[in-house]
mmCIF file of C-alpha atoms in Angstrom:
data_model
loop_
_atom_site.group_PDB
_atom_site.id
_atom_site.type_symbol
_atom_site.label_atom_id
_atom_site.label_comp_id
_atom_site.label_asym_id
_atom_site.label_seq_id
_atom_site.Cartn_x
_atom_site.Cartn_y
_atom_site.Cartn_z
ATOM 1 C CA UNK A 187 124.614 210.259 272.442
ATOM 2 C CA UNK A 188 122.372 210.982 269.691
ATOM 3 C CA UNK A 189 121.818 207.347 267.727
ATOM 4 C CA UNK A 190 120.975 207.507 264.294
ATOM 5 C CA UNK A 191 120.480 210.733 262.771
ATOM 6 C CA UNK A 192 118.755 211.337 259.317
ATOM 7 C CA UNK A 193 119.133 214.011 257.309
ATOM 8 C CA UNK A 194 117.149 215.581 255.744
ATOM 9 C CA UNK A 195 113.420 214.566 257.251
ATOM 10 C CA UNK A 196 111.864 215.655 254.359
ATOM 11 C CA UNK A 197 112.247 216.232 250.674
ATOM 12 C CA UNK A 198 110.767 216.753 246.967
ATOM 13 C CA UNK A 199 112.006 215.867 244.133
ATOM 14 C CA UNK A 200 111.356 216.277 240.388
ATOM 15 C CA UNK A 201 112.156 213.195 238.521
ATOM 16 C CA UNK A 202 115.473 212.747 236.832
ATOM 17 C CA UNK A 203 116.954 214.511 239.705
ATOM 18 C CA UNK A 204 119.238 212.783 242.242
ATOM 19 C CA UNK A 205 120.102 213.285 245.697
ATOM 20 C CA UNK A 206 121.814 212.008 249.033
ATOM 21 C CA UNK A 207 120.394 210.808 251.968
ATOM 22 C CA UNK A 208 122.590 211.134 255.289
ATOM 23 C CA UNK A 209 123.137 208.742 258.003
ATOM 24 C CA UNK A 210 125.347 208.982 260.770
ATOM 25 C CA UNK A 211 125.441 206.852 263.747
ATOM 26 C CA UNK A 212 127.475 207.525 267.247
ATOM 27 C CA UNK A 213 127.428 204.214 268.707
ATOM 28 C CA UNK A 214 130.239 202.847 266.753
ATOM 29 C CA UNK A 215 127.872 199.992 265.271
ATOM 30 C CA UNK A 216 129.426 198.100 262.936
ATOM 31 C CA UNK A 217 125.985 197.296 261.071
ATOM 32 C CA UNK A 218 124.315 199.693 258.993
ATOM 33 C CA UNK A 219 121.137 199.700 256.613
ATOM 34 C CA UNK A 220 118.801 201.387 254.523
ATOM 35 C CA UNK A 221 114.517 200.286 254.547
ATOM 36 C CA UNK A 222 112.065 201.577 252.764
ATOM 37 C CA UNK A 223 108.244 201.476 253.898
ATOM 38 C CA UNK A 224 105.586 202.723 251.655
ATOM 39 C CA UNK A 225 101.922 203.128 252.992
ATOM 40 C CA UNK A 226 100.756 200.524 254.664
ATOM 41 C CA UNK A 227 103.427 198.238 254.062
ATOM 42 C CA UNK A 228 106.449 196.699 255.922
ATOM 43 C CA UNK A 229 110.266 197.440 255.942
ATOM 44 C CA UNK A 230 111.903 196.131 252.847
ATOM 45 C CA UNK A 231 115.806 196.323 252.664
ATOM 46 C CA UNK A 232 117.640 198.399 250.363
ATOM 47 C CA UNK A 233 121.612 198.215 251.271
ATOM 48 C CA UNK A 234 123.766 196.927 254.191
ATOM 49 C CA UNK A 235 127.117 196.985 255.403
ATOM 50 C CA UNK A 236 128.569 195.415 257.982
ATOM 51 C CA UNK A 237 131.609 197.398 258.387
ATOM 52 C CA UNK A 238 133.719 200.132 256.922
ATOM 53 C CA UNK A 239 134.141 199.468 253.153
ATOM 54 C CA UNK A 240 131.935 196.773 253.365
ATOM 55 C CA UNK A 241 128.282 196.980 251.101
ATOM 56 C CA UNK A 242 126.032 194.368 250.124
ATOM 57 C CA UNK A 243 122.556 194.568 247.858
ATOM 58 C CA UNK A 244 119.197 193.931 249.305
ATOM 59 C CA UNK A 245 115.746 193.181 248.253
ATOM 60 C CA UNK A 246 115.513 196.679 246.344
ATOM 61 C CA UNK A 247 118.672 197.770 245.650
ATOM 62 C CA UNK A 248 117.671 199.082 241.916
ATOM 63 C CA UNK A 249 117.911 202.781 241.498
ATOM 64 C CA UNK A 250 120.249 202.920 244.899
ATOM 65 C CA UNK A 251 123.659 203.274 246.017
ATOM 66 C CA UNK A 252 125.370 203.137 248.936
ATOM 67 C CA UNK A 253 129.138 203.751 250.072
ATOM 68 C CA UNK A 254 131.308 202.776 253.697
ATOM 69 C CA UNK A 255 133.775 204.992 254.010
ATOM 70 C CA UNK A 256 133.586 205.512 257.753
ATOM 71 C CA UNK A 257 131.421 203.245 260.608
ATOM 72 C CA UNK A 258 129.866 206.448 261.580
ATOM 73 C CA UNK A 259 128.640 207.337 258.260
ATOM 74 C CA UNK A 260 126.346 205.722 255.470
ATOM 75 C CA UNK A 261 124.915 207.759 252.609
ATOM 76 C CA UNK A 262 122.137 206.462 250.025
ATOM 77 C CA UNK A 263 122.629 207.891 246.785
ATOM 78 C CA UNK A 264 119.457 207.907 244.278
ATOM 79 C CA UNK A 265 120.901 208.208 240.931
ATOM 80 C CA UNK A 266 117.684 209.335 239.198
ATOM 81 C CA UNK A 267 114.520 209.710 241.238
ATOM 82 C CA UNK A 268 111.654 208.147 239.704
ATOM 83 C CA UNK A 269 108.127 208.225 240.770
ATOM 84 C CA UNK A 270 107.851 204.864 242.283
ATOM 85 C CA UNK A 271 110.910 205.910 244.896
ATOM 86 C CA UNK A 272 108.254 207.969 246.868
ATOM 87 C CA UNK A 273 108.783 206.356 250.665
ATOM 88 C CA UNK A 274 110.034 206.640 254.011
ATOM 89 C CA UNK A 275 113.728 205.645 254.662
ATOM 90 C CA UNK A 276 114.859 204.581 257.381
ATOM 91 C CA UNK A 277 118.531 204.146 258.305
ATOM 92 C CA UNK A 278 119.156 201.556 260.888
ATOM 93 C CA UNK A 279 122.210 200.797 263.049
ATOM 94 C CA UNK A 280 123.202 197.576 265.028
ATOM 95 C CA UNK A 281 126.512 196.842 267.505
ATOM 96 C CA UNK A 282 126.303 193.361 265.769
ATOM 97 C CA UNK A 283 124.455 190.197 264.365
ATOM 98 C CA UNK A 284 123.167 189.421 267.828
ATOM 99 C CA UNK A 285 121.611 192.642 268.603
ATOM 100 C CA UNK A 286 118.554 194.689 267.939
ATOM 101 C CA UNK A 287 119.185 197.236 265.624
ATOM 102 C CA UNK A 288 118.444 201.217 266.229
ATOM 103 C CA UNK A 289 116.251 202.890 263.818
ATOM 104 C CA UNK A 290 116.683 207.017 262.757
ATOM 105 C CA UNK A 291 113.464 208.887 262.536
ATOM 106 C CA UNK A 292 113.053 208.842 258.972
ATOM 107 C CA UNK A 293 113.366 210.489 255.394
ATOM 108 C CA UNK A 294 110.029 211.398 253.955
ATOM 109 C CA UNK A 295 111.317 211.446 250.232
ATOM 110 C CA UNK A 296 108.115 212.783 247.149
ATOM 111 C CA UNK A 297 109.218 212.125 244.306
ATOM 112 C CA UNK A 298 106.962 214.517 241.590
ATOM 113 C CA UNK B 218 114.296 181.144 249.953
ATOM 114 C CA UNK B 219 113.454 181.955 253.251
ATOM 115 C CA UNK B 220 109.382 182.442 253.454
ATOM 116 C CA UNK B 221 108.213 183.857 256.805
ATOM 117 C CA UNK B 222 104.318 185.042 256.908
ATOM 118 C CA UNK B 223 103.309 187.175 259.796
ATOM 119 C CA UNK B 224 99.756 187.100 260.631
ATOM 120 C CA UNK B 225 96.928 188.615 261.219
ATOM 121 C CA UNK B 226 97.835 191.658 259.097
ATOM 122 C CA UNK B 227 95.706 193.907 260.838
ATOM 123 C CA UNK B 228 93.590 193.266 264.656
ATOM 124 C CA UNK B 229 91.166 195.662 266.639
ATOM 125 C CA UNK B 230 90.499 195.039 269.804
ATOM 126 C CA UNK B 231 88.954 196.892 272.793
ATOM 127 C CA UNK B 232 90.774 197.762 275.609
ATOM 128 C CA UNK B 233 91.206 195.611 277.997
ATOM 129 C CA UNK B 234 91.331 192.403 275.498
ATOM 130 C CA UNK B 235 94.726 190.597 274.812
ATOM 131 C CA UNK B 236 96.505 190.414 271.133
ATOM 132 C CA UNK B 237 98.649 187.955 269.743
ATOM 133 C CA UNK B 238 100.490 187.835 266.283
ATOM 134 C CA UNK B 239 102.479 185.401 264.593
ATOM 135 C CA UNK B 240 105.490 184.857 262.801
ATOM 136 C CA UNK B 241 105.352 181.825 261.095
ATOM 137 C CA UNK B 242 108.790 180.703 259.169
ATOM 138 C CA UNK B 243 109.072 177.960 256.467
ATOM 139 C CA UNK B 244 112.674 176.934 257.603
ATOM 140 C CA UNK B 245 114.345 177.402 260.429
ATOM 141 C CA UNK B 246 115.484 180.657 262.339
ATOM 142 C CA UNK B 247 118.581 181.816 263.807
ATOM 143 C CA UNK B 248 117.499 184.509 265.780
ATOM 144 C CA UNK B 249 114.381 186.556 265.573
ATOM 145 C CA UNK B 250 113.353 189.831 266.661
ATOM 146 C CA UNK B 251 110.730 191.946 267.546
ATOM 147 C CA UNK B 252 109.926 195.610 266.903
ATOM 148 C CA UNK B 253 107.050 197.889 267.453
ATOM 149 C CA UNK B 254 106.625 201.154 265.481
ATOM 150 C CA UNK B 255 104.109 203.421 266.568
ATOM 151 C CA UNK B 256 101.790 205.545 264.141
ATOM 152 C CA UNK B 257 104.318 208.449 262.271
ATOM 153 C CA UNK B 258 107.238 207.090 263.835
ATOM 154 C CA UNK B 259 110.219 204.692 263.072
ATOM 155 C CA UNK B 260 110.524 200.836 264.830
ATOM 156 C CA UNK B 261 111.792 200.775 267.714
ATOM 157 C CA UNK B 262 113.520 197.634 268.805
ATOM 158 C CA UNK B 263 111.504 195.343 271.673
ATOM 159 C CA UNK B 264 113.696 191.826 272.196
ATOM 160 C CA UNK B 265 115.281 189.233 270.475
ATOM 161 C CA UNK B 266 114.894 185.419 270.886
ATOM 162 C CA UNK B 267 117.725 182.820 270.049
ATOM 163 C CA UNK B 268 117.259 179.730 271.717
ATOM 164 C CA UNK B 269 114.888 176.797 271.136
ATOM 165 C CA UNK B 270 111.544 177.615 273.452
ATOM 166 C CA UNK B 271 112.502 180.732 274.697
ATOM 167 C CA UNK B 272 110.124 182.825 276.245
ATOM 168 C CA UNK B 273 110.405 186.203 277.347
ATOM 169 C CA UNK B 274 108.646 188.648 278.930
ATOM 170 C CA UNK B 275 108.243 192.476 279.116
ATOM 171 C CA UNK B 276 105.556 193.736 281.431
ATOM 172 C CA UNK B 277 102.415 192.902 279.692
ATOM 173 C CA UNK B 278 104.136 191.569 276.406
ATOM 174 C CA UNK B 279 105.149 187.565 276.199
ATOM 175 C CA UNK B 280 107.143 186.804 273.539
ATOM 176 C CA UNK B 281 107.690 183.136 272.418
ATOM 177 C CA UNK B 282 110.139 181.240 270.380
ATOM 178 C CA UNK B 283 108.887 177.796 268.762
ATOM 179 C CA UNK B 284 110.535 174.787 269.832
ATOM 180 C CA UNK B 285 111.734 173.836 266.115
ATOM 181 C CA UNK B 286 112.450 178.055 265.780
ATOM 182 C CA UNK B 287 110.138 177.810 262.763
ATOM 183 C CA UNK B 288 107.803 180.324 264.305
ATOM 184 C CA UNK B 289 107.417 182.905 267.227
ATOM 185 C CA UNK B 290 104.595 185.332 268.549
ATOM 186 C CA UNK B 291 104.050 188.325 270.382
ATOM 187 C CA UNK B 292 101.314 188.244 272.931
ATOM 188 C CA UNK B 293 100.126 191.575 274.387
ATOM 189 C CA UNK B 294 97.844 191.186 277.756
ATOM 190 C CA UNK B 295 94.790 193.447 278.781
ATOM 191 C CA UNK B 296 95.736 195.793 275.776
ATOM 192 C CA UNK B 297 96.066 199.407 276.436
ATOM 193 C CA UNK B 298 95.800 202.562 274.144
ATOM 194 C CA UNK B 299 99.531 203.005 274.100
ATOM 195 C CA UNK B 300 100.007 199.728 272.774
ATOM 196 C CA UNK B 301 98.602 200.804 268.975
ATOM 197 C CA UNK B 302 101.012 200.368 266.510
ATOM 198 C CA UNK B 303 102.707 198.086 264.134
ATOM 199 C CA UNK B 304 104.691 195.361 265.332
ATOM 200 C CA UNK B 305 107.078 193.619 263.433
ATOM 201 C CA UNK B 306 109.001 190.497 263.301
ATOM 202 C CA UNK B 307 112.722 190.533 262.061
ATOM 203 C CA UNK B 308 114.955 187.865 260.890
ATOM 204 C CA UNK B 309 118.517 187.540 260.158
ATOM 205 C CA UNK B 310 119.803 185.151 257.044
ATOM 206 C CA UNK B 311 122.695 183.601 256.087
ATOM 207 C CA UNK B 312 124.511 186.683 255.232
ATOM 208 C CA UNK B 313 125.327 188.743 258.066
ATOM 209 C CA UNK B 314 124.070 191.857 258.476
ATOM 210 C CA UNK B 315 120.886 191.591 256.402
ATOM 211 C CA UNK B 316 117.522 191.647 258.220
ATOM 212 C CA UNK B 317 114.530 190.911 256.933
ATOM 213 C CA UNK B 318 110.819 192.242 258.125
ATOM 214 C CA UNK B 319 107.753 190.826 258.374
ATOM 215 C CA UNK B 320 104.664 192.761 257.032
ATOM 216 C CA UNK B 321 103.676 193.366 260.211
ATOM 217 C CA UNK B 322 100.394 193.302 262.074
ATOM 218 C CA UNK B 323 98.889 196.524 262.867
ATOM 219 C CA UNK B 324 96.993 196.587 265.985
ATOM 220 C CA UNK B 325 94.370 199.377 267.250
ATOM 221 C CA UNK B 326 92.456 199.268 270.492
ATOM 222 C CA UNK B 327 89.585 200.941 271.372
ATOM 223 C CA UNK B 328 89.260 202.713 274.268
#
C-alpha cells in the first residue's frame, strides 16, 4: 500500500514550457486535490475532484489543469510555466468528506 | 465568504512549556481538521472534530471544538523537540470535496 505517490519530486523549468505532474493514489479515495505552498506560507487549493470525471476550480486554478479519468489517477497540467508557479505541490487523497485526507511527499517545481 | 484566521502565526517556546493555536472562523463549521507538517515534509493528517464541544485527545495534544463550531484549537502539553512543525487547521465548505487551510502556526521549541 503505497498512498499517494508524486512524480516527479523535483523539476526545472524554463518559462513558456509546460509539463505534467503525476498523482496516483491506491486507496481507492474518491477525493483528490492539488495545493500549492510557497515559502513560508500555507496550503492554498488548486483543483479537486471528487470522483472519476468529476473536476472543480479552486482558489488558484489560473495557469492549471486537471483531468479524472480514473480514481487512482490525477494529473496537473501547467500549460505555460511562468515564474510565479515556483512551489511545492502537493497531491492529496481522501476516502470521503468525513475523513482526513492523505498527503504525497511533494513536487518541488523552479520555474527559471 | 468563509473567513477563518488561525493564530499566532508563529510561537517559540522552550521545552517543557505547553502551545496552543487557534482557529478562529467567522461562520460556522462543519467539520474541521487538524494537520501537522514537519520541516521539509508534507502534512500529515492528526484528527478531525464534528460535533458541537468536542474534545479530543492524542497523548499530549488536546484538541477542542467551540460550542457554536465557530472556532477550535490545538493545545500541545510539556512541548517536546519532535513536536516542531507547522500545524494546520482545515475546513471543508459547501462544496464537497474542497478543503481549505489555515496559514498555519509554526511552532519551534528549544531544547
Amino acid at each position: 500500500n503505497a498512498g499517494v505517490t508524486q512524480t516527479p519530486k523535483f523539476q526545472v523549468l524554463k518559462t513558456g514550457q509546460s509539463m505534467t505532474l503525476q498523482c496516483a493514489q491506491d486507496m481507492n479515495h474518491e477525493y483528490m486535490s492539488w495545493y500549492r505552498q510557497d515559502p513560508g506560507m500555507g496550503l492554498r487549493l488548486i483543483h479537486y475532484s471528487v470522483g472519476a470525471g468529476i473536476t472543480d476550480q479552486g482558489e488558484v486554478p489560473n495557469g492549471y489543469n486537471v483531468s479524472r479519468s480514473t480514481t487512482e489517477d490525477f494529473p496537473l497540467r501547467l500549460l505555460s510555466a511562468a515564474p510565479s508557479q515556483t512551489s511545492v505541490y502537493f497531491c492529496a487523497s481522501s476516502l470521503r468528506e468525513d475523513y482526513g485526507y492523505t498527503f504525497g511527499s511533494g513536487t518541488r517545481l523552479t520555474v527559471v | 465568504g468563509q473567513q477563518v484566521m488561525q493564530i499566532p502565526q508563529y510561537q517559540h517556546v522552550q521545552e517543557g512549556e505547553d502551545f496552543t493555536t487557534y482557529c478562529n472562523s467567522s461562520t460556522t463549521l462543519s467539520n474541521i481538521q487538524w494537520y501537522k507538517q514537519r520541516p521539509g515534509g508534507h502534512p500529515v493528517f492528526l484528527i478531525q472534530l464534528v460535533k458541537s464541544g468536542e474534545v479530543k485527545k492524542q497523548k499530549r495534544l488536546t484538541f477542542q471544538f467551540g460550542e457554536a463550531k465557530k472556532n477550535s484549537s490545538l493545545h500541545i502539553t510539556a512541548t517536546q523537540t519532535t513536536d516542531v512543525g507547522t500545524y494546520f487547521c482545515a475546513w471543508g465548505g459547501t462544496n464537497a470535496g474542497k478543503s481549505t487551510f489555515g496559514d498555519g502556526t509554526t511552532l519551534t521549541v528549544k531544547p
